[in-house]
Amino acid sequence: MRESDTGSRGETDTGSRAESDTGLRARLVDVGVELVAAEGVRALTLREIARRAGVSHGAPRRHFPTHRELLSAIAHRGFTDLGERIGRSAPGATDPRRRLTELARIYLEFASDNPGMYELMFRHDLLDSGGSGLKETSLPLFGVLADLVGRVRPEADARRVAGALWANLHGIAQLWRWNSLQLATGDQESGPLLDTVLDAHLGPRDVR
């Protein structure tokens, strides 16, 4: 065999392994996303993800040395999905109050449609954001919220108000899922609660 043939084959083999590794990493995350949607956060064990991906239980550690790093990669998909939904909302709208209302609605809708992923995304005690880029994905979403709050209430500490608003939205999402708010308020839709929360943090809407 000529030396050039050997070199060419070596390059091909290396490329194939790299492609295979990339595919395995994506497949493990895909399986995790499907698993958390179907069975919740507790189902996200390394062994179960590996089994469903069709690899040995040690294979995930080639890409995710710790369980938390794999969970972070799965949560990253959730933040990306939520960010894309928010980015598509209220196209062309310039009124910050309207955009903020739409953002809050999308947030509650996402929480309702994806309870397992939603729980994982905000369980930072479970996640290792150190090398996963999770912080860089999640914090800009809060930045969008704070920016809109600042435009609606320029006299306020925008990040603090945004934090309080986020806490209220999170509370609605969780308590609504548990049917607690429906029982306490008699509401069968979360819209009136959302309006009340926004009025409380942003001031009454201008109805003129």
PDB file of C-alpha atoms in Angstrom:
ATOM      1  CA  MET A   1       0.000   0.000   0.000  1.00  0.00           C
ATOM      2  CA  ARG A   2       1.315   3.426  -0.889  1.00  0.00           C
ATOM      3  CA  GLU A   3       2.074   5.922   1.876  1.00  0.00           C
ATOM      4  CA  SER A   4      -0.442   8.372   0.387  1.00  0.00           C
ATOM      5  CA  ASP A   5      -3.197   5.721   0.599  1.00  0.00           C
ATOM      6  CA  THR A   6      -2.420   5.070   4.239  1.00  0.00           C
ATOM      7  CA  GLY A   7      -2.543   8.771   5.047  1.00  0.00           C
ATOM      8  CA  SER A   8      -5.828   9.222   3.236  1.00  0.00           C
ATOM      9  CA  ARG A   9      -7.410   6.288   5.048  1.00  0.00           C
ATOM     10  CA  GLY A  10      -6.141   7.579   8.398  1.00  0.00           C
ATOM     11  CA  GLU A  11      -7.701  10.968   7.757  1.00  0.00           C
ATOM     12  CA  THR A  12     -10.994   9.315   6.767  1.00  0.00           C
ATOM     13  CA  ASP A  13     -11.017   7.137   9.873  1.00  0.00           C
ATOM     14  CA  THR A  14     -10.326  10.146  12.094  1.00  0.00           C
ATOM     15  CA  GLY A  15     -13.104  12.120  10.411  1.00  0.00           C
ATOM     16  CA  SER A  16     -15.519   9.210  10.780  1.00  0.00           C
ATOM     17  CA  ARG A  17     -14.747   8.877  14.482  1.00  0.00           C
ATOM     18  CA  ALA A  18     -15.239  12.610  15.003  1.00  0.00           C
ATOM     19  CA  GLU A  19     -18.552  12.495  13.145  1.00  0.00           C
ATOM     20  CA  SER A  20     -19.594   9.419  15.133  1.00  0.00           C
ATOM     21  CA  ASP A  21     -18.700  11.112  18.425  1.00  0.00           C
ATOM     22  CA  THR A  22     -20.654  14.221  17.476  1.00  0.00           C
ATOM     23  CA  GLY A  23     -23.613  12.076  16.519  1.00  0.00           C
ATOM     24  CA  LEU A  24     -23.487  10.173  19.801  1.00  0.00           C
ATOM     25  CA  ARG A  25     -23.390  13.371  21.824  1.00  0.00           C
ATOM     26  CA  ALA A  26     -26.427  14.750  20.007  1.00  0.00           C
ATOM     27  CA  ARG A  27     -28.252  11.421  20.303  1.00  0.00           C
ATOM     28  CA  LEU A  28     -27.719  11.296  24.061  1.00  0.00           C
ATOM     29  CA  VAL A  29     -29.146  14.794  24.426  1.00  0.00           C
ATOM     30  CA  ASP A  30     -32.050  13.955  22.080  1.00  0.00           C
ATOM     31  CA  VAL A  31     -32.883  10.919  24.191  1.00  0.00           C
ATOM     32  CA  GLY A  32     -32.699  13.010  27.360  1.00  0.00           C
ATOM     33  CA  VAL A  33     -35.070  15.617  25.922  1.00  0.00           C
ATOM     34  CA  GLU A  34     -37.557  12.893  24.979  1.00  0.00           C
ATOM     35  CA  LEU A  35     -37.191  11.163  28.329  1.00  0.00           C
ATOM     36  CA  VAL A  36     -37.733  14.266  30.454  1.00  0.00           C
ATOM     37  CA  ALA A  37     -40.810  15.112  28.369  1.00  0.00           C
ATOM     38  CA  ALA A  38     -42.289  11.648  28.852  1.00  0.00           C
ATOM     39  CA  GLU A  39     -41.251  10.750  32.399  1.00  0.00           C
ATOM     40  CA  GLY A  40     -39.838  13.812  34.152  1.00  0.00           C
ATOM     41  CA  VAL A  41     -36.542  14.779  35.731  1.00  0.00           C
ATOM     42  CA  ARG A  42     -36.196  11.695  37.930  1.00  0.00           C
ATOM     43  CA  ALA A  43     -36.007   9.458  34.857  1.00  0.00           C
ATOM     44  CA  LEU A  44     -32.834  11.191  33.635  1.00  0.00           C
ATOM     45  CA  THR A  45     -30.252   8.699  34.858  1.00  0.00           C
ATOM     46  CA  LEU A  46     -27.093   8.067  32.878  1.00  0.00           C
ATOM     47  CA  ARG A  47     -27.892   4.375  32.651  1.00  0.00           C
ATOM     48  CA  GLU A  48     -31.414   4.916  31.287  1.00  0.00           C
ATOM     49  CA  ILE A  49     -30.318   7.516  28.751  1.00  0.00           C
ATOM     50  CA  ALA A  50     -27.533   5.207  27.555  1.00  0.00           C
ATOM     51  CA  ARG A  51     -29.928   2.266  27.305  1.00  0.00           C
ATOM     52  CA  ARG A  52     -32.397   4.213  25.212  1.00  0.00           C
ATOM     53  CA  ALA A  53     -29.601   5.557  23.027  1.00  0.00           C
ATOM     54  CA  GLY A  54     -28.435   1.977  22.392  1.00  0.00           C
ATOM     55  CA  VAL A  55     -24.970   2.342  23.918  1.00  0.00           C
ATOM     56  CA  SER A  56     -23.179   0.974  26.965  1.00  0.00           C
ATOM     57  CA  HIS A  57     -23.871   2.683  30.268  1.00  0.00           C
ATOM     58  CA  GLY A  58     -20.309   4.030  30.285  1.00  0.00           C
ATOM     59  CA  ALA A  59     -20.454   5.554  26.794  1.00  0.00           C
ATOM     60  CA  PRO A  60     -22.027   8.904  27.827  1.00  0.00           C
ATOM     61  CA  ARG A  61     -18.966   9.722  29.916  1.00  0.00           C
ATOM     62  CA  ARG A  62     -16.931  10.191  26.724  1.00  0.00           C
ATOM     63  CA  HIS A  63     -18.873  13.415  26.209  1.00  0.00           C
ATOM     64  CA  PHE A  64     -20.309  14.121  29.645  1.00  0.00           C
ATOM     65  CA  PRO A  65     -17.836  13.247  32.407  1.00  0.00           C
ATOM     66  CA  THR A  66     -20.497  13.932  35.040  1.00  0.00           C
ATOM     67  CA  HIS A  67     -24.222  13.372  35.219  1.00  0.00           C
ATOM     68  CA  ARG A  68     -24.725  17.089  35.821  1.00  0.00           C
ATOM     69  CA  GLU A  69     -23.009  17.985  32.562  1.00  0.00           C
ATOM     70  CA  LEU A  70     -25.441  15.795  30.636  1.00  0.00           C
ATOM     71  CA  LEU A  71     -28.389  17.320  32.512  1.00  0.00           C
ATOM     72  CA  SER A  72     -27.048  20.782  31.671  1.00  0.00           C
ATOM     73  CA  ALA A  73     -26.857  19.904  27.976  1.00  0.00           C
ATOM     74  CA  ILE A  74     -30.465  18.717  28.069  1.00  0.00           C
ATOM     75  CA  ALA A  75     -31.566  21.878  29.900  1.00  0.00           C
ATOM     76  CA  HIS A  76     -29.666  23.926  27.313  1.00  0.00           C
ATOM     77  CA  ARG A  77     -32.109  22.627  24.687  1.00  0.00           C
ATOM     78  CA  GLY A  78     -34.993  23.866  26.819  1.00  0.00           C
ATOM     79  CA  PHE A  79     -33.548  27.356  27.165  1.00  0.00           C
ATOM     80  CA  THR A  80     -32.863  27.471  23.435  1.00  0.00           C
ATOM     81  CA  ASP A  81     -36.450  26.458  22.686  1.00  0.00           C
ATOM     82  CA  LEU A  82     -37.867  29.036  25.105  1.00  0.00           C
ATOM     83  CA  GLY A  83     -35.579  31.741  23.722  1.00  0.00           C
ATOM     84  CA  GLU A  84     -36.673  31.000  20.163  1.00  0.00           C
ATOM     85  CA  ARG A  85     -40.337  31.184  21.156  1.00  0.00           C
ATOM     86  CA  ILE A  86     -39.796  34.533  22.819  1.00  0.00           C
ATOM     87  CA  GLY A  87     -37.811  35.771  19.827  1.00  0.00           C
ATOM     88  CA  ARG A  88     -40.722  34.966  17.520  1.00  0.00           C
ATOM     89  CA  SER A  89     -43.291  36.685  19.730  1.00  0.00           C
ATOM     90  CA  ALA A  90     -45.077  39.936  18.875  1.00  0.00           C
ATOM     91  CA  PRO A  91     -43.161  40.564  15.636  1.00  0.00           C
ATOM     92  CA  GLY A  92     -42.968  44.246  14.873  1.00  0.00           C
ATOM     93  CA  ALA A  93     -44.393  45.287  18.239  1.00  0.00           C
ATOM     94  CA  THR A  94     -42.719  48.367  19.684  1.00  0.00           C
ATOM     95  CA  ASP A  95     -44.784  48.804  22.845  1.00  0.00           C
ATOM     96  CA  PRO A  96     -42.683  47.337  25.699  1.00  0.00           C
ATOM     97  CA  ARG A  97     -45.756  46.593  27.829  1.00  0.00           C
ATOM     98  CA  ARG A  98     -47.281  44.532  25.032  1.00  0.00           C
ATOM     99  CA  ARG A  99     -44.015  42.685  24.429  1.00  0.00           C
ATOM    100  CA  LEU A 100     -43.601  42.011  28.139  1.00  0.00           C
ATOM    101  CA  THR A 101     -47.135  40.665  28.361  1.00  0.00           C
ATOM    102  CA  GLU A 102     -46.460  38.344  25.432  1.00  0.00           C
ATOM    103  CA  LEU A 103     -43.173  37.180  26.970  1.00  0.00           C
ATOM    104  CA  ALA A 104     -44.943  36.328  30.233  1.00  0.00           C
ATOM    105  CA  ARG A 105     -47.697  34.479  28.385  1.00  0.00           C
ATOM    106  CA  ILE A 106     -45.160  32.422  26.427  1.00  0.00           C
ATOM    107  CA  TYR A 107     -43.269  31.617  29.626  1.00  0.00           C
ATOM    108  CA  LEU A 108     -46.410  30.257  31.303  1.00  0.00           C
ATOM    109  CA  GLU A 109     -47.389  28.377  28.155  1.00  0.00           C
ATOM    110  CA  PHE A 110     -43.941  26.785  27.930  1.00  0.00           C
ATOM    111  CA  ALA A 111     -44.105  25.729  31.584  1.00  0.00           C
ATOM    112  CA  SER A 112     -47.528  24.166  31.043  1.00  0.00           C
ATOM    113  CA  ASP A 113     -46.564  22.339  27.841  1.00  0.00           C
ATOM    114  CA  ASN A 114     -43.139  21.138  29.063  1.00  0.00           C
ATOM    115  CA  PRO A 115     -43.364  20.520  32.822  1.00  0.00           C
ATOM    116  CA  GLY A 116     -40.417  18.116  33.008  1.00  0.00           C
ATOM    117  CA  MET A 117     -38.079  20.313  30.989  1.00  0.00           C
ATOM    118  CA  TYR A 118     -39.265  23.417  32.844  1.00  0.00           C
ATOM    119  CA  GLU A 119     -38.442  21.832  36.192  1.00  0.00           C
ATOM    120  CA  LEU A 120     -35.000  20.775  34.986  1.00  0.00           C
ATOM    121  CA  MET A 121     -34.129  24.184  33.516  1.00  0.00           C
ATOM    122  CA  PHE A 122     -34.499  26.008  36.817  1.00  0.00           C
ATOM    123  CA  ARG A 123     -33.083  23.359  39.130  1.00  0.00           C
ATOM    124  CA  HIS A 124     -29.615  24.882  39.305  1.00  0.00           C
ATOM    125  CA  ASP A 125     -28.866  22.658  42.273  1.00  0.00           C
ATOM    126  CA  LEU A 126     -28.953  19.773  39.771  1.00  0.00           C
ATOM    127  CA  LEU A 127     -27.029  21.479  37.016  1.00  0.00           C
ATOM    128  CA  ASP A 128     -23.389  22.164  36.393  1.00  0.00           C
ATOM    129  CA  SER A 129     -23.217  25.269  34.256  1.00  0.00           C
ATOM    130  CA  GLY A 130     -19.432  25.441  34.556  1.00  0.00           C
ATOM    131  CA  GLY A 131     -18.442  24.282  31.073  1.00  0.00           C
ATOM    132  CA  SER A 132     -21.773  23.780  29.391  1.00  0.00           C
ATOM    133  CA  GLY A 133     -22.603  27.340  28.370  1.00  0.00           C
ATOM    134  CA  LEU A 134     -25.887  27.063  30.248  1.00  0.00           C
ATOM    135  CA  LYS A 135     -25.358  30.361  32.039  1.00  0.00           C
ATOM    136  CA  GLU A 136     -24.685  32.103  28.733  1.00  0.00           C
ATOM    137  CA  THR A 137     -27.964  30.725  27.381  1.00  0.00           C
ATOM    138  CA  SER A 138     -30.226  31.375  30.363  1.00  0.00           C
ATOM    139  CA  LEU A 139     -29.116  34.791  31.611  1.00  0.00           C
ATOM    140  CA  PRO A 140     -29.796  36.651  28.334  1.00  0.00           C
ATOM    141  CA  LEU A 141     -33.461  35.651  28.655  1.00  0.00           C
ATOM    142  CA  PHE A 142     -33.570  37.370  32.033  1.00  0.00           C
ATOM    143  CA  GLY A 143     -31.809  40.306  30.390  1.00  0.00           C
ATOM    144  CA  VAL A 144     -34.640  40.610  27.871  1.00  0.00           C
ATOM    145  CA  LEU A 145     -37.147  40.632  30.729  1.00  0.00           C
ATOM    146  CA  ALA A 146     -35.189  43.266  32.670  1.00  0.00           C
ATOM    147  CA  ASP A 147     -34.774  45.442  29.580  1.00  0.00           C
ATOM    148  CA  LEU A 148     -38.506  45.478  28.934  1.00  0.00           C
ATOM    149  CA  VAL A 149     -39.258  46.197  32.586  1.00  0.00           C
ATOM    150  CA  GLY A 150     -36.831  49.113  32.450  1.00  0.00           C
ATOM    151  CA  ARG A 151     -38.576  50.534  29.421  1.00  0.00           C
ATOM    152  CA  VAL A 152     -41.989  50.275  31.075  1.00  0.00           C
ATOM    153  CA  ARG A 153     -40.741  51.586  34.438  1.00  0.00           C
ATOM    154  CA  PRO A 154     -37.618  53.684  33.803  1.00  0.00           C
ATOM    155  CA  GLU A 155     -37.634  54.989  37.402  1.00  0.00           C
ATOM    156  CA  ALA A 156     -37.367  51.508  38.926  1.00  0.00           C
ATOM    157  CA  ASP A 157     -34.523  49.076  39.604  1.00  0.00           C
ATOM    158  CA  ALA A 158     -35.281  47.044  36.492  1.00  0.00           C
ATOM    159  CA  ARG A 159     -33.402  43.888  37.455  1.00  0.00           C
ATOM    160  CA  ARG A 160     -34.971  43.734  40.896  1.00  0.00           C
ATOM    161  CA  VAL A 161     -38.488  44.297  39.548  1.00  0.00           C
ATOM    162  CA  ALA A 162     -37.796  41.742  36.830  1.00  0.00           C
ATOM    163  CA  GLY A 163     -36.663  39.262  39.490  1.00  0.00           C
ATOM    164  CA  ALA A 164     -39.852  39.795  41.483  1.00  0.00           C
ATOM    165  CA  LEU A 165     -41.963  39.457  38.339  1.00  0.00           C
ATOM    166  CA  TRP A 166     -40.140  36.275  37.347  1.00  0.00           C
ATOM    167  CA  ALA A 167     -40.721  34.843  40.831  1.00  0.00           C
ATOM    168  CA  ASN A 168     -44.444  35.552  40.467  1.00  0.00           C
ATOM    169  CA  LEU A 169     -44.560  33.945  37.027  1.00  0.00           C
ATOM    170  CA  HIS A 170     -42.727  30.917  38.357  1.00  0.00           C
ATOM    171  CA  GLY A 171     -45.192  30.681  41.224  1.00  0.00           C
ATOM    172  CA  ILE A 172     -48.160  30.827  38.859  1.00  0.00           C
ATOM    173  CA  ALA A 173     -46.586  28.133  36.665  1.00  0.00           C
ATOM    174  CA  GLN A 174     -45.984  25.767  39.573  1.00  0.00           C
ATOM    175  CA  LEU A 175     -49.192  26.347  41.501  1.00  0.00           C
ATOM    176  CA  TRP A 176     -51.292  26.154  38.346  1.00  0.00           C
ATOM    177  CA  ARG A 177     -49.722  22.811  37.493  1.00  0.00           C
ATOM    178  CA  TRP A 178     -50.646  21.521  40.961  1.00  0.00           C
ATOM    179  CA  ASN A 179     -54.229  22.862  40.571  1.00  0.00           C
ATOM    180  CA  SER A 180     -53.741  24.965  43.705  1.00  0.00           C
ATOM    181  CA  LEU A 181     -54.536  28.344  42.146  1.00  0.00           C
ATOM    182  CA  GLN A 182     -57.660  27.064  40.441  1.00  0.00           C
ATOM    183  CA  LEU A 183     -58.883  25.788  43.804  1.00  0.00           C
ATOM    184  CA  ALA A 184     -58.025  28.989  45.663  1.00  0.00           C
ATOM    185  CA  THR A 185     -59.220  31.568  43.128  1.00  0.00           C
ATOM    186  CA  GLY A 186     -61.892  29.743  41.185  1.00  0.00           C
ATOM    187  CA  ASP A 187     -60.191  30.753  37.930  1.00  0.00           C
ATOM    188  CA  GLN A 188     -60.056  28.212  35.166  1.00  0.00           C
ATOM    189  CA  GLU A 189     -57.689  30.271  33.027  1.00  0.00           C
ATOM    190  CA  SER A 190     -54.441  31.883  34.114  1.00  0.00           C
ATOM    191  CA  GLY A 191     -54.926  35.050  32.050  1.00  0.00           C
ATOM    192  CA  PRO A 192     -56.609  37.118  34.794  1.00  0.00           C
ATOM    193  CA  LEU A 193     -53.871  36.160  37.266  1.00  0.00           C
ATOM    194  CA  LEU A 194     -51.209  37.150  34.775  1.00  0.00           C
ATOM    195  CA  ASP A 195     -52.886  40.544  34.249  1.00  0.00           C
ATOM    196  CA  THR A 196     -52.981  41.090  38.008  1.00  0.00           C
ATOM    197  CA  VAL A 197     -49.301  40.214  38.399  1.00  0.00           C
ATOM    198  CA  LEU A 198     -48.270  42.535  35.573  1.00  0.00           C
ATOM    199  CA  ASP A 199     -50.344  45.394  37.011  1.00  0.00           C
ATOM    200  CA  ALA A 200     -48.793  44.818  40.433  1.00  0.00           C
ATOM    201  CA  HIS A 201     -45.214  45.056  39.148  1.00  0.00           C
ATOM    202  CA  LEU A 202     -45.598  47.456  36.235  1.00  0.00           C
ATOM    203  CA  GLY A 203     -48.488  49.633  37.313  1.00  0.00           C
ATOM    204  CA  PRO A 204     -51.981  49.727  35.838  1.00  0.00           C
ATOM    205  CA  ARG A 205     -52.269  49.636  32.079  1.00  0.00           C
ATOM    206  CA  ASP A 206     -52.983  52.853  30.235  1.00  0.00           C
ATOM    207  CA  VAL A 207     -56.510  52.262  28.946  1.00  0.00           C
ATOM    208  CA  ARG A 208     -56.723  55.495  26.972  1.00  0.00           C
TER     209      ARG A 208
END
